[in-house]
Amino acid sequence: MAAKTQSPVMGVATAQSTRTLLRVVILSLIAGAAIASRLFSVIRFESIIHEFDPWFNFRATKYLVANGFYKFWDWFDDRTWHPLGRVTGGTLYPGLMVTSGAIYHFLKALTIPVDIRNICVLLAPACSGLTAIAAYLLTNEMTTSPSAGLLAAIFMGIAPGYISRSVAGSYDNEAIAIFLLVFTFYLWIKALKLGSMLWGALCALFYGYMVSSWGGYAFITCLLPLHAFVLICMGRYSTRLYVSYTTWYALGTLASMQIPFVGFLPVKTSEHMPALGIFGFLQLIGFIQYVRSAISGRQFQTFLVTVLIATFGLGVVALVGLTSMGVIAPWNGRFYSLWDTSYAKIHIPIIASVSEHQPTAWPAFFFDLSMLIWLFPAGVYLCFSDLRDEHVFVVVYSIFGSYFAGVMVRLMLTLTPIVCVAAAMAASHILDAYLLVDCPAEGAQPEATEKDSNKAKDGGLRSESKPYIGIFSNVSKMTVVTSMTVYLMMFVTHCTWVTSNAYSSPSVVLASRMPDGSQHIIDDYREAYQWLRQNTKEDAKIMSWWDYGYQIGGMADRPTLVDNNTWNNTHIATVGKAMSSNEEVSYEIMRQHEVDYVLVVFGGLLGYSGDDINKFLWMVRIAEGIWPDEVKERDFFTARGEYRVDGEATDTMKNSLMYKMSYYNYHTLFPPGQVVDRVRGSRLPDTGPVLNTVEEAFTSENWIIRIYKVKDLDNIGRDHTSAAAFERGQKKKKAAKKAGPRVLRVD
Amino acid sequence: MAPKKNARESTPSAAASPVTKASPVVKSAPVSPKPSAGAASWDVVLQNIYNHYINETTQRTKLIDAFLVFLVTVGALQFLYCVLAGNYPFNAFLSGFSATVGQFVLAVSLRVQTNDTKSEFPSVSPERAFADFVVCSLILHVFCINFIN
């Protein structure tokens, strides 16, 4: 808006340059705001990596910086998935790590040595500044309104839907990917408008960068063909579309295949088939268009019918045939569960177990997007009123983005850019209508009055005598503009509040308030990981549930059995079985996998609800999927179908390793009869479980993390139950008296 | 791979038809002058396309078209070889094949942009189109050479 203030004193050239200057200043302020609003957690706590996934990215980045690019590319990681290891170079998207590695070396070359951790922490805020600018560019392609781009930039800069995934310290793939997503779309629109090969190639290059950094690139691969297809169906085929799409596809597909993790997927999986199909379809359309210009209408019909039916039918039949024959892989589970929303829950519990993969509730939309969510449909509607090629893109994107965001919470992220663009178009339309469209030009005014007087003489109606329809009154202008301004200000307040309260808490440290308002930090995670790092031998294998795999690898620097990259379901089920079986069974499993320590998270003392007992049923379910005879979910419920941990709990529950490890010695903290679990809100029996095969090695201050050491085999060959019973001084009852039926010794 | 082939190859082979297949049609046309009263027959259609092509196309565009025919031939040969001999170094096949496909597409884009610049591409001059073509081809070949190992 400020860009429009133009003093009549200055000449046109000066006004132009003032406008440019203002634009630059505003954009840099927006970028600054976008960065600043993401720093809450760094300022409140410390500069540290937050969630689970970023710890792996951080570890990989450290490896890249320490060992160079080629070693990183061929990195075989033997400290995860213990017996198996992980071919890391071929199973990650390297874009994020390479970007921060490049920044690191660039700063070092400028003799500004910055710790790699700080670069990783602050990469997401830096990219969000760039995203704001990309949103500005994209919106400027959509509309001629001078304020829409700036509005979109500020929306994109501070919308909580995007901030949630890009606060400082969340060093995840999305940090960089959303910038690339928006910028790729900008380049695509630009290429489509100009019909230029160069812009198409740039679009393909950024698409390749996007592929290298996030698995969500499939969204682009499906959206651009869809846009092209809708354009063709609307009869808007042009050679510009041909040039831009085919250039993008030819170069972009080759670029995406350079990433080892993607490899041959673009020609082999169903997700990429729309792009290929539209590519072929465009060739056909292009050729038909050429022929149409060459021959007469009658002949063209014969030609068209033959060619079209033959090729199109053949292509569809071949695609269906190849898919059913298995040459082209069908959709993978994660992607498929977007269409069949109950698929994951039934078939792949590990996908359904992640909380981000749940459907979105209504409040989440208002929480994450505030006023944008009701400006968004208006913006899409505006696109219909002046439907150009790029507006079709907005429509297509918003329909699909809304659907996906409704199915899965985490895909709110891909919806946010288009919401910002459409909402900015709507908001700027309102503002333009009430700020810029002014009273009829001065020249026209007297004419109108003359006409008025003429008509008045003729005795016409009063309403007919007003040829101009518009908002002339300053009062109405002021009202609308003021209310819009108030809304915009409330938007800023809301965003800041949401960011500060909801999205800026590191999950590694838990913060709580003391009665006097001072902050109390519960730092059990790092306490325990630090203990592991300093008090165990270098290659001690840690078994824990997969959620903590990356953090153990990153902070404790010890090999783990499973981690957050859930590529081997059976291995995870093995850990689930070890956790949910009784001690004899799980001791076997732990010996077979050379486990030295077992780590469980227990929130009963503190009321920390995300602990392993609450995740326990997922372990059981995942294990049951592989060993339905040995682990049964039903056994963990009481006869009335309740999931209980107190005295009423089933025997299977009480004997499971997870239960025993969680509640071991817990009763000693309380006076008798008052043992209570604060998460489950249940009263526990006074005698705790007995552990025979593992021994307590470490328990953190608030009992959140408990680490157990797996005992070695007994020296004189007893099983652990009897050895432990002997240790406790329990006499073997009657064993001395009654000579049991001995069997012969077999040598 | 086959749908890729189907979807794509159909067009180039059809595109090549006015040049290659049309020659026997031209010979046969004077022998049997058809009345063609009803729906236009296939021969006439092809011949008309051929005539239109010969008459209306500039020399420079014909040069590009010759290149296109060459690319189609190379691509078809590669594909034939892949079908006959198996696709063991699949990346090699893919990079070779997509080099021809990509180059074909880029050349078609160049052809389109140098032909009717005025209406569709107000901002692209023929020189600019050629420069774009060079840059895009370079990128394409870098990717292909990298991918073929």
PDB file of N, CA and C in Angstrom, chain A residues 611-673:
ATOM      1  N   ASP A 611       4.949 -40.784  26.293  1.00  0.00           N
ATOM      2  CA  ASP A 611       5.944 -41.775  26.695  1.00  0.00           C
ATOM      3  C   ASP A 611       5.657 -43.127  26.065  1.00  0.00           C
ATOM      4  N   ASP A 612       6.480 -44.093  26.399  1.00  0.00           N
ATOM      5  CA  ASP A 612       6.431 -45.360  25.682  1.00  0.00           C
ATOM      6  C   ASP A 612       5.243 -46.221  26.072  1.00  0.00           C
ATOM      7  N   ILE A 613       4.700 -46.034  27.262  1.00  0.00           N
ATOM      8  CA  ILE A 613       3.524 -46.832  27.614  1.00  0.00           C
ATOM      9  C   ILE A 613       2.337 -46.396  26.755  1.00  0.00           C
ATOM     10  N   ASN A 614       2.258 -45.113  26.464  1.00  0.00           N
ATOM     11  CA  ASN A 614       1.179 -44.665  25.591  1.00  0.00           C
ATOM     12  C   ASN A 614       1.406 -45.059  24.145  1.00  0.00           C
ATOM     13  N   LYS A 615       2.656 -45.268  23.764  1.00  0.00           N
ATOM     14  CA  LYS A 615       2.923 -45.737  22.403  1.00  0.00           C
ATOM     15  C   LYS A 615       2.934 -47.251  22.338  1.00  0.00           C
ATOM     16  N   PHE A 616       2.736 -47.864  23.498  1.00  0.00           N
ATOM     17  CA  PHE A 616       2.976 -49.301  23.590  1.00  0.00           C
ATOM     18  C   PHE A 616       2.079 -50.093  22.651  1.00  0.00           C
ATOM     19  N   LEU A 617       0.840 -49.644  22.518  1.00  0.00           N
ATOM     20  CA  LEU A 617      -0.093 -50.416  21.687  1.00  0.00           C
ATOM     21  C   LEU A 617       0.349 -50.442  20.224  1.00  0.00           C
ATOM     22  N   TRP A 618       1.003 -49.365  19.797  1.00  0.00           N
ATOM     23  CA  TRP A 618       1.509 -49.385  18.418  1.00  0.00           C
ATOM     24  C   TRP A 618       2.627 -50.409  18.271  1.00  0.00           C
ATOM     25  N   MET A 619       3.452 -50.519  19.298  1.00  0.00           N
ATOM     26  CA  MET A 619       4.493 -51.554  19.242  1.00  0.00           C
ATOM     27  C   MET A 619       3.854 -52.918  19.114  1.00  0.00           C
ATOM     28  N   VAL A 620       2.814 -53.134  19.919  1.00  0.00           N
ATOM     29  CA  VAL A 620       2.132 -54.424  19.884  1.00  0.00           C
ATOM     30  C   VAL A 620       1.528 -54.674  18.515  1.00  0.00           C
ATOM     31  N   ARG A 621       0.887 -53.645  17.969  1.00  0.00           N
ATOM     32  CA  ARG A 621       0.232 -53.824  16.672  1.00  0.00           C
ATOM     33  C   ARG A 621       1.238 -54.113  15.579  1.00  0.00           C
ATOM     34  N   ILE A 622       2.341 -53.374  15.584  1.00  0.00           N
ATOM     35  CA  ILE A 622       3.334 -53.575  14.532  1.00  0.00           C
ATOM     36  C   ILE A 622       3.969 -54.952  14.674  1.00  0.00           C
ATOM     37  N   ALA A 623       4.207 -55.379  15.930  1.00  0.00           N
ATOM     38  CA  ALA A 623       4.767 -56.716  16.124  1.00  0.00           C
ATOM     39  C   ALA A 623       3.752 -57.783  15.742  1.00  0.00           C
ATOM     40  N   GLU A 624       2.503 -57.512  16.024  1.00  0.00           N
ATOM     41  CA  GLU A 624       1.476 -58.501  15.712  1.00  0.00           C
ATOM     42  C   GLU A 624       1.344 -58.716  14.213  1.00  0.00           C
ATOM     43  N   GLY A 625       1.640 -57.633  13.451  1.00  0.00           N
ATOM     44  CA  GLY A 625       1.566 -57.771  11.997  1.00  0.00           C
ATOM     45  C   GLY A 625       2.535 -58.806  11.464  1.00  0.00           C
ATOM     46  N   ILE A 626       3.644 -59.031  12.172  1.00  0.00           N
ATOM     47  CA  ILE A 626       4.639 -59.992  11.688  1.00  0.00           C
ATOM     48  C   ILE A 626       4.495 -61.330  12.395  1.00  0.00           C
ATOM     49  N   TRP A 627       4.275 -61.310  13.736  1.00  0.00           N
ATOM     50  CA  TRP A 627       4.149 -62.561  14.485  1.00  0.00           C
ATOM     51  C   TRP A 627       2.772 -62.639  15.140  1.00  0.00           C
ATOM     52  N   PRO A 628       1.761 -62.917  14.371  1.00  0.00           N
ATOM     53  CA  PRO A 628       0.414 -62.903  14.950  1.00  0.00           C
ATOM     54  C   PRO A 628       0.205 -63.982  16.006  1.00  0.00           C
ATOM     55  N   ASP A 629       1.037 -65.024  16.001  1.00  0.00           N
ATOM     56  CA  ASP A 629       0.838 -66.088  16.985  1.00  0.00           C
ATOM     57  C   ASP A 629       1.456 -65.751  18.333  1.00  0.00           C
ATOM     58  N   GLU A 630       2.505 -64.946  18.313  1.00  0.00           N
ATOM     59  CA  GLU A 630       3.243 -64.738  19.559  1.00  0.00           C
ATOM     60  C   GLU A 630       2.844 -63.456  20.274  1.00  0.00           C
ATOM     61  N   VAL A 631       2.481 -62.442  19.518  1.00  0.00           N
ATOM     62  CA  VAL A 631       2.067 -61.191  20.141  1.00  0.00           C
ATOM     63  C   VAL A 631       0.622 -60.950  19.760  1.00  0.00           C
ATOM     64  N   LYS A 632      -0.216 -60.785  20.759  1.00  0.00           N
ATOM     65  CA  LYS A 632      -1.632 -60.550  20.448  1.00  0.00           C
ATOM     66  C   LYS A 632      -2.096 -59.316  21.182  1.00  0.00           C
ATOM     67  N   GLU A 633      -2.663 -58.417  20.424  1.00  0.00           N
ATOM     68  CA  GLU A 633      -3.105 -57.154  21.020  1.00  0.00           C
ATOM     69  C   GLU A 633      -4.166 -57.407  22.088  1.00  0.00           C
ATOM     70  N   ARG A 634      -4.992 -58.432  21.851  1.00  0.00           N
ATOM     71  CA  ARG A 634      -6.088 -58.691  22.782  1.00  0.00           C
ATOM     72  C   ARG A 634      -5.578 -58.983  24.187  1.00  0.00           C
ATOM     73  N   ASP A 635      -4.415 -59.596  24.264  1.00  0.00           N
ATOM     74  CA  ASP A 635      -3.901 -59.991  25.570  1.00  0.00           C
ATOM     75  C   ASP A 635      -3.521 -58.799  26.452  1.00  0.00           C
ATOM     76  N   PHE A 636      -3.395 -57.635  25.845  1.00  0.00           N
ATOM     77  CA  PHE A 636      -2.982 -56.482  26.642  1.00  0.00           C
ATOM     78  C   PHE A 636      -4.163 -55.717  27.202  1.00  0.00           C
ATOM     79  N   PHE A 637      -5.362 -56.174  26.875  1.00  0.00           N
ATOM     80  CA  PHE A 637      -6.549 -55.532  27.410  1.00  0.00           C
ATOM     81  C   PHE A 637      -7.168 -56.424  28.472  1.00  0.00           C
ATOM     82  N   THR A 638      -7.821 -55.792  29.393  1.00  0.00           N
ATOM     83  CA  THR A 638      -8.509 -56.577  30.420  1.00  0.00           C
ATOM     84  C   THR A 638      -9.735 -57.241  29.807  1.00  0.00           C
ATOM     85  N   ALA A 639     -10.387 -58.048  30.628  1.00  0.00           N
ATOM     86  CA  ALA A 639     -11.546 -58.785  30.119  1.00  0.00           C
ATOM     87  C   ALA A 639     -12.623 -57.823  29.626  1.00  0.00           C
ATOM     88  N   ARG A 640     -12.643 -56.629  30.206  1.00  0.00           N
ATOM     89  CA  ARG A 640     -13.656 -55.665  29.769  1.00  0.00           C
ATOM     90  C   ARG A 640     -13.155 -54.765  28.650  1.00  0.00           C
ATOM     91  N   GLY A 641     -11.988 -55.096  28.136  1.00  0.00           N
ATOM     92  CA  GLY A 641     -11.488 -54.350  26.994  1.00  0.00           C
ATOM     93  C   GLY A 641     -10.818 -53.041  27.357  1.00  0.00           C
ATOM     94  N   GLU A 642     -10.324 -52.941  28.607  1.00  0.00           N
ATOM     95  CA  GLU A 642      -9.659 -51.702  29.001  1.00  0.00           C
ATOM     96  C   GLU A 642      -8.146 -51.878  28.930  1.00  0.00           C
ATOM     97  N   TYR A 643      -7.490 -50.776  28.630  1.00  0.00           N
ATOM     98  CA  TYR A 643      -6.033 -50.777  28.607  1.00  0.00           C
ATOM     99  C   TYR A 643      -5.574 -50.198  29.937  1.00  0.00           C
ATOM    100  N   ARG A 644      -5.143 -51.071  30.864  1.00  0.00           N
ATOM    101  CA  ARG A 644      -4.829 -50.600  32.209  1.00  0.00           C
ATOM    102  C   ARG A 644      -3.416 -50.953  32.583  1.00  0.00           C
ATOM    103  N   VAL A 645      -2.862 -50.149  33.459  1.00  0.00           N
ATOM    104  CA  VAL A 645      -1.501 -50.415  33.910  1.00  0.00           C
ATOM    105  C   VAL A 645      -1.447 -50.703  35.406  1.00  0.00           C
ATOM    106  N   ASP A 646      -2.566 -50.568  36.104  1.00  0.00           N
ATOM    107  CA  ASP A 646      -2.519 -50.722  37.563  1.00  0.00           C
ATOM    108  C   ASP A 646      -2.660 -52.185  37.947  1.00  0.00           C
ATOM    109  N   GLY A 647      -3.125 -52.444  39.140  1.00  0.00           N
ATOM    110  CA  GLY A 647      -3.227 -53.817  39.605  1.00  0.00           C
ATOM    111  C   GLY A 647      -4.137 -54.688  38.751  1.00  0.00           C
ATOM    112  N   GLU A 648      -5.054 -54.049  38.035  1.00  0.00           N
ATOM    113  CA  GLU A 648      -5.998 -54.797  37.210  1.00  0.00           C
ATOM    114  C   GLU A 648      -5.410 -55.222  35.869  1.00  0.00           C
ATOM    115  N   ALA A 649      -4.212 -54.775  35.587  1.00  0.00           N
ATOM    116  CA  ALA A 649      -3.655 -55.045  34.268  1.00  0.00           C
ATOM    117  C   ALA A 649      -3.526 -56.538  34.041  1.00  0.00           C
ATOM    118  N   THR A 650      -3.564 -56.945  32.782  1.00  0.00           N
ATOM    119  CA  THR A 650      -3.481 -58.368  32.470  1.00  0.00           C
ATOM    120  C   THR A 650      -2.076 -58.881  32.745  1.00  0.00           C
ATOM    121  N   ASP A 651      -1.979 -60.195  32.820  1.00  0.00           N
ATOM    122  CA  ASP A 651      -0.670 -60.781  33.084  1.00  0.00           C
ATOM    123  C   ASP A 651       0.318 -60.502  31.953  1.00  0.00           C
ATOM    124  N   THR A 652      -0.181 -60.583  30.733  1.00  0.00           N
ATOM    125  CA  THR A 652       0.703 -60.300  29.600  1.00  0.00           C
ATOM    126  C   THR A 652       1.263 -58.895  29.708  1.00  0.00           C
ATOM    127  N   MET A 653       0.402 -57.974  30.084  1.00  0.00           N
ATOM    128  CA  MET A 653       0.853 -56.596  30.229  1.00  0.00           C
ATOM    129  C   MET A 653       1.895 -56.500  31.343  1.00  0.00           C
ATOM    130  N   LYS A 654       1.592 -57.117  32.464  1.00  0.00           N
ATOM    131  CA  LYS A 654       2.504 -56.994  33.597  1.00  0.00           C
ATOM    132  C   LYS A 654       3.837 -57.670  33.339  1.00  0.00           C
ATOM    133  N   ASN A 655       3.818 -58.723  32.518  1.00  0.00           N
ATOM    134  CA  ASN A 655       5.061 -59.436  32.265  1.00  0.00           C
ATOM    135  C   ASN A 655       5.834 -58.882  31.078  1.00  0.00           C
ATOM    136  N   SER A 656       5.246 -57.939  30.358  1.00  0.00           N
ATOM    137  CA  SER A 656       5.959 -57.439  29.195  1.00  0.00           C
ATOM    138  C   SER A 656       7.162 -56.620  29.644  1.00  0.00           C
ATOM    139  N   LEU A 657       8.184 -56.673  28.823  1.00  0.00           N
ATOM    140  CA  LEU A 657       9.429 -55.997  29.170  1.00  0.00           C
ATOM    141  C   LEU A 657       9.210 -54.493  29.329  1.00  0.00           C
ATOM    142  N   MET A 658       8.376 -53.948  28.464  1.00  0.00           N
ATOM    143  CA  MET A 658       8.155 -52.507  28.525  1.00  0.00           C
ATOM    144  C   MET A 658       7.519 -52.096  29.852  1.00  0.00           C
ATOM    145  N   TYR A 659       6.518 -52.849  30.278  1.00  0.00           N
ATOM    146  CA  TYR A 659       5.863 -52.522  31.538  1.00  0.00           C
ATOM    147  C   TYR A 659       6.849 -52.615  32.681  1.00  0.00           C
ATOM    148  N   LYS A 660       7.597 -53.702  32.683  1.00  0.00           N
ATOM    149  CA  LYS A 660       8.521 -53.901  33.799  1.00  0.00           C
ATOM    150  C   LYS A 660       9.582 -52.811  33.845  1.00  0.00           C
ATOM    151  N   MET A 661      10.104 -52.461  32.670  1.00  0.00           N
ATOM    152  CA  MET A 661      11.163 -51.451  32.661  1.00  0.00           C
ATOM    153  C   MET A 661      10.616 -50.085  33.042  1.00  0.00           C
ATOM    154  N   SER A 662       9.382 -49.795  32.634  1.00  0.00           N
ATOM    155  CA  SER A 662       8.832 -48.486  32.943  1.00  0.00           C
ATOM    156  C   SER A 662       8.588 -48.334  34.437  1.00  0.00           C
ATOM    157  N   TYR A 663       8.027 -49.383  35.066  1.00  0.00           N
ATOM    158  CA  TYR A 663       7.609 -49.228  36.459  1.00  0.00           C
ATOM    159  C   TYR A 663       8.589 -49.844  37.443  1.00  0.00           C
ATOM    160  N   TYR A 664       9.752 -50.223  36.984  1.00  0.00           N
ATOM    161  CA  TYR A 664      10.720 -50.833  37.882  1.00  0.00           C
ATOM    162  C   TYR A 664      11.118 -49.840  38.973  1.00  0.00           C
ATOM    163  N   ASN A 665      10.983 -50.266  40.212  1.00  0.00           N
ATOM    164  CA  ASN A 665      11.352 -49.437  41.374  1.00  0.00           C
ATOM    165  C   ASN A 665      10.524 -48.174  41.513  1.00  0.00           C
ATOM    166  N   TYR A 666       9.487 -48.052  40.707  1.00  0.00           N
ATOM    167  CA  TYR A 666       8.719 -46.805  40.748  1.00  0.00           C
ATOM    168  C   TYR A 666       8.024 -46.640  42.090  1.00  0.00           C
ATOM    169  N   HIS A 667       7.643 -47.765  42.704  1.00  0.00           N
ATOM    170  CA  HIS A 667       6.895 -47.666  43.957  1.00  0.00           C
ATOM    171  C   HIS A 667       7.750 -47.128  45.096  1.00  0.00           C
ATOM    172  N   THR A 668       9.058 -47.202  44.948  1.00  0.00           N
ATOM    173  CA  THR A 668       9.912 -46.727  46.042  1.00  0.00           C
ATOM    174  C   THR A 668       9.854 -45.219  46.208  1.00  0.00           C
ATOM    175  N   LEU A 669       9.326 -44.532  45.184  1.00  0.00           N
ATOM    176  CA  LEU A 669       9.289 -43.075  45.267  1.00  0.00           C
ATOM    177  C   LEU A 669       8.165 -42.594  46.178  1.00  0.00           C
ATOM    178  N   PHE A 670       7.183 -43.450  46.413  1.00  0.00           N
ATOM    179  CA  PHE A 670       5.977 -42.995  47.105  1.00  0.00           C
ATOM    180  C   PHE A 670       5.811 -43.748  48.416  1.00  0.00           C
ATOM    181  N   PRO A 671       5.085 -43.155  49.314  1.00  0.00           N
ATOM    182  CA  PRO A 671       4.704 -43.927  50.507  1.00  0.00           C
ATOM    183  C   PRO A 671       3.735 -45.034  50.098  1.00  0.00           C
ATOM    184  N   PRO A 672       3.673 -46.105  50.861  1.00  0.00           N
ATOM    185  CA  PRO A 672       2.843 -47.246  50.466  1.00  0.00           C
ATOM    186  C   PRO A 672       1.396 -46.843  50.260  1.00  0.00           C
ATOM    187  N   GLY A 673       0.800 -47.396  49.217  1.00  0.00           N
ATOM    188  CA  GLY A 673      -0.597 -47.118  48.952  1.00  0.00           C
ATOM    189  C   GLY A 673      -0.843 -45.862  48.157  1.00  0.00           C
TER     190      GLY A 673
END
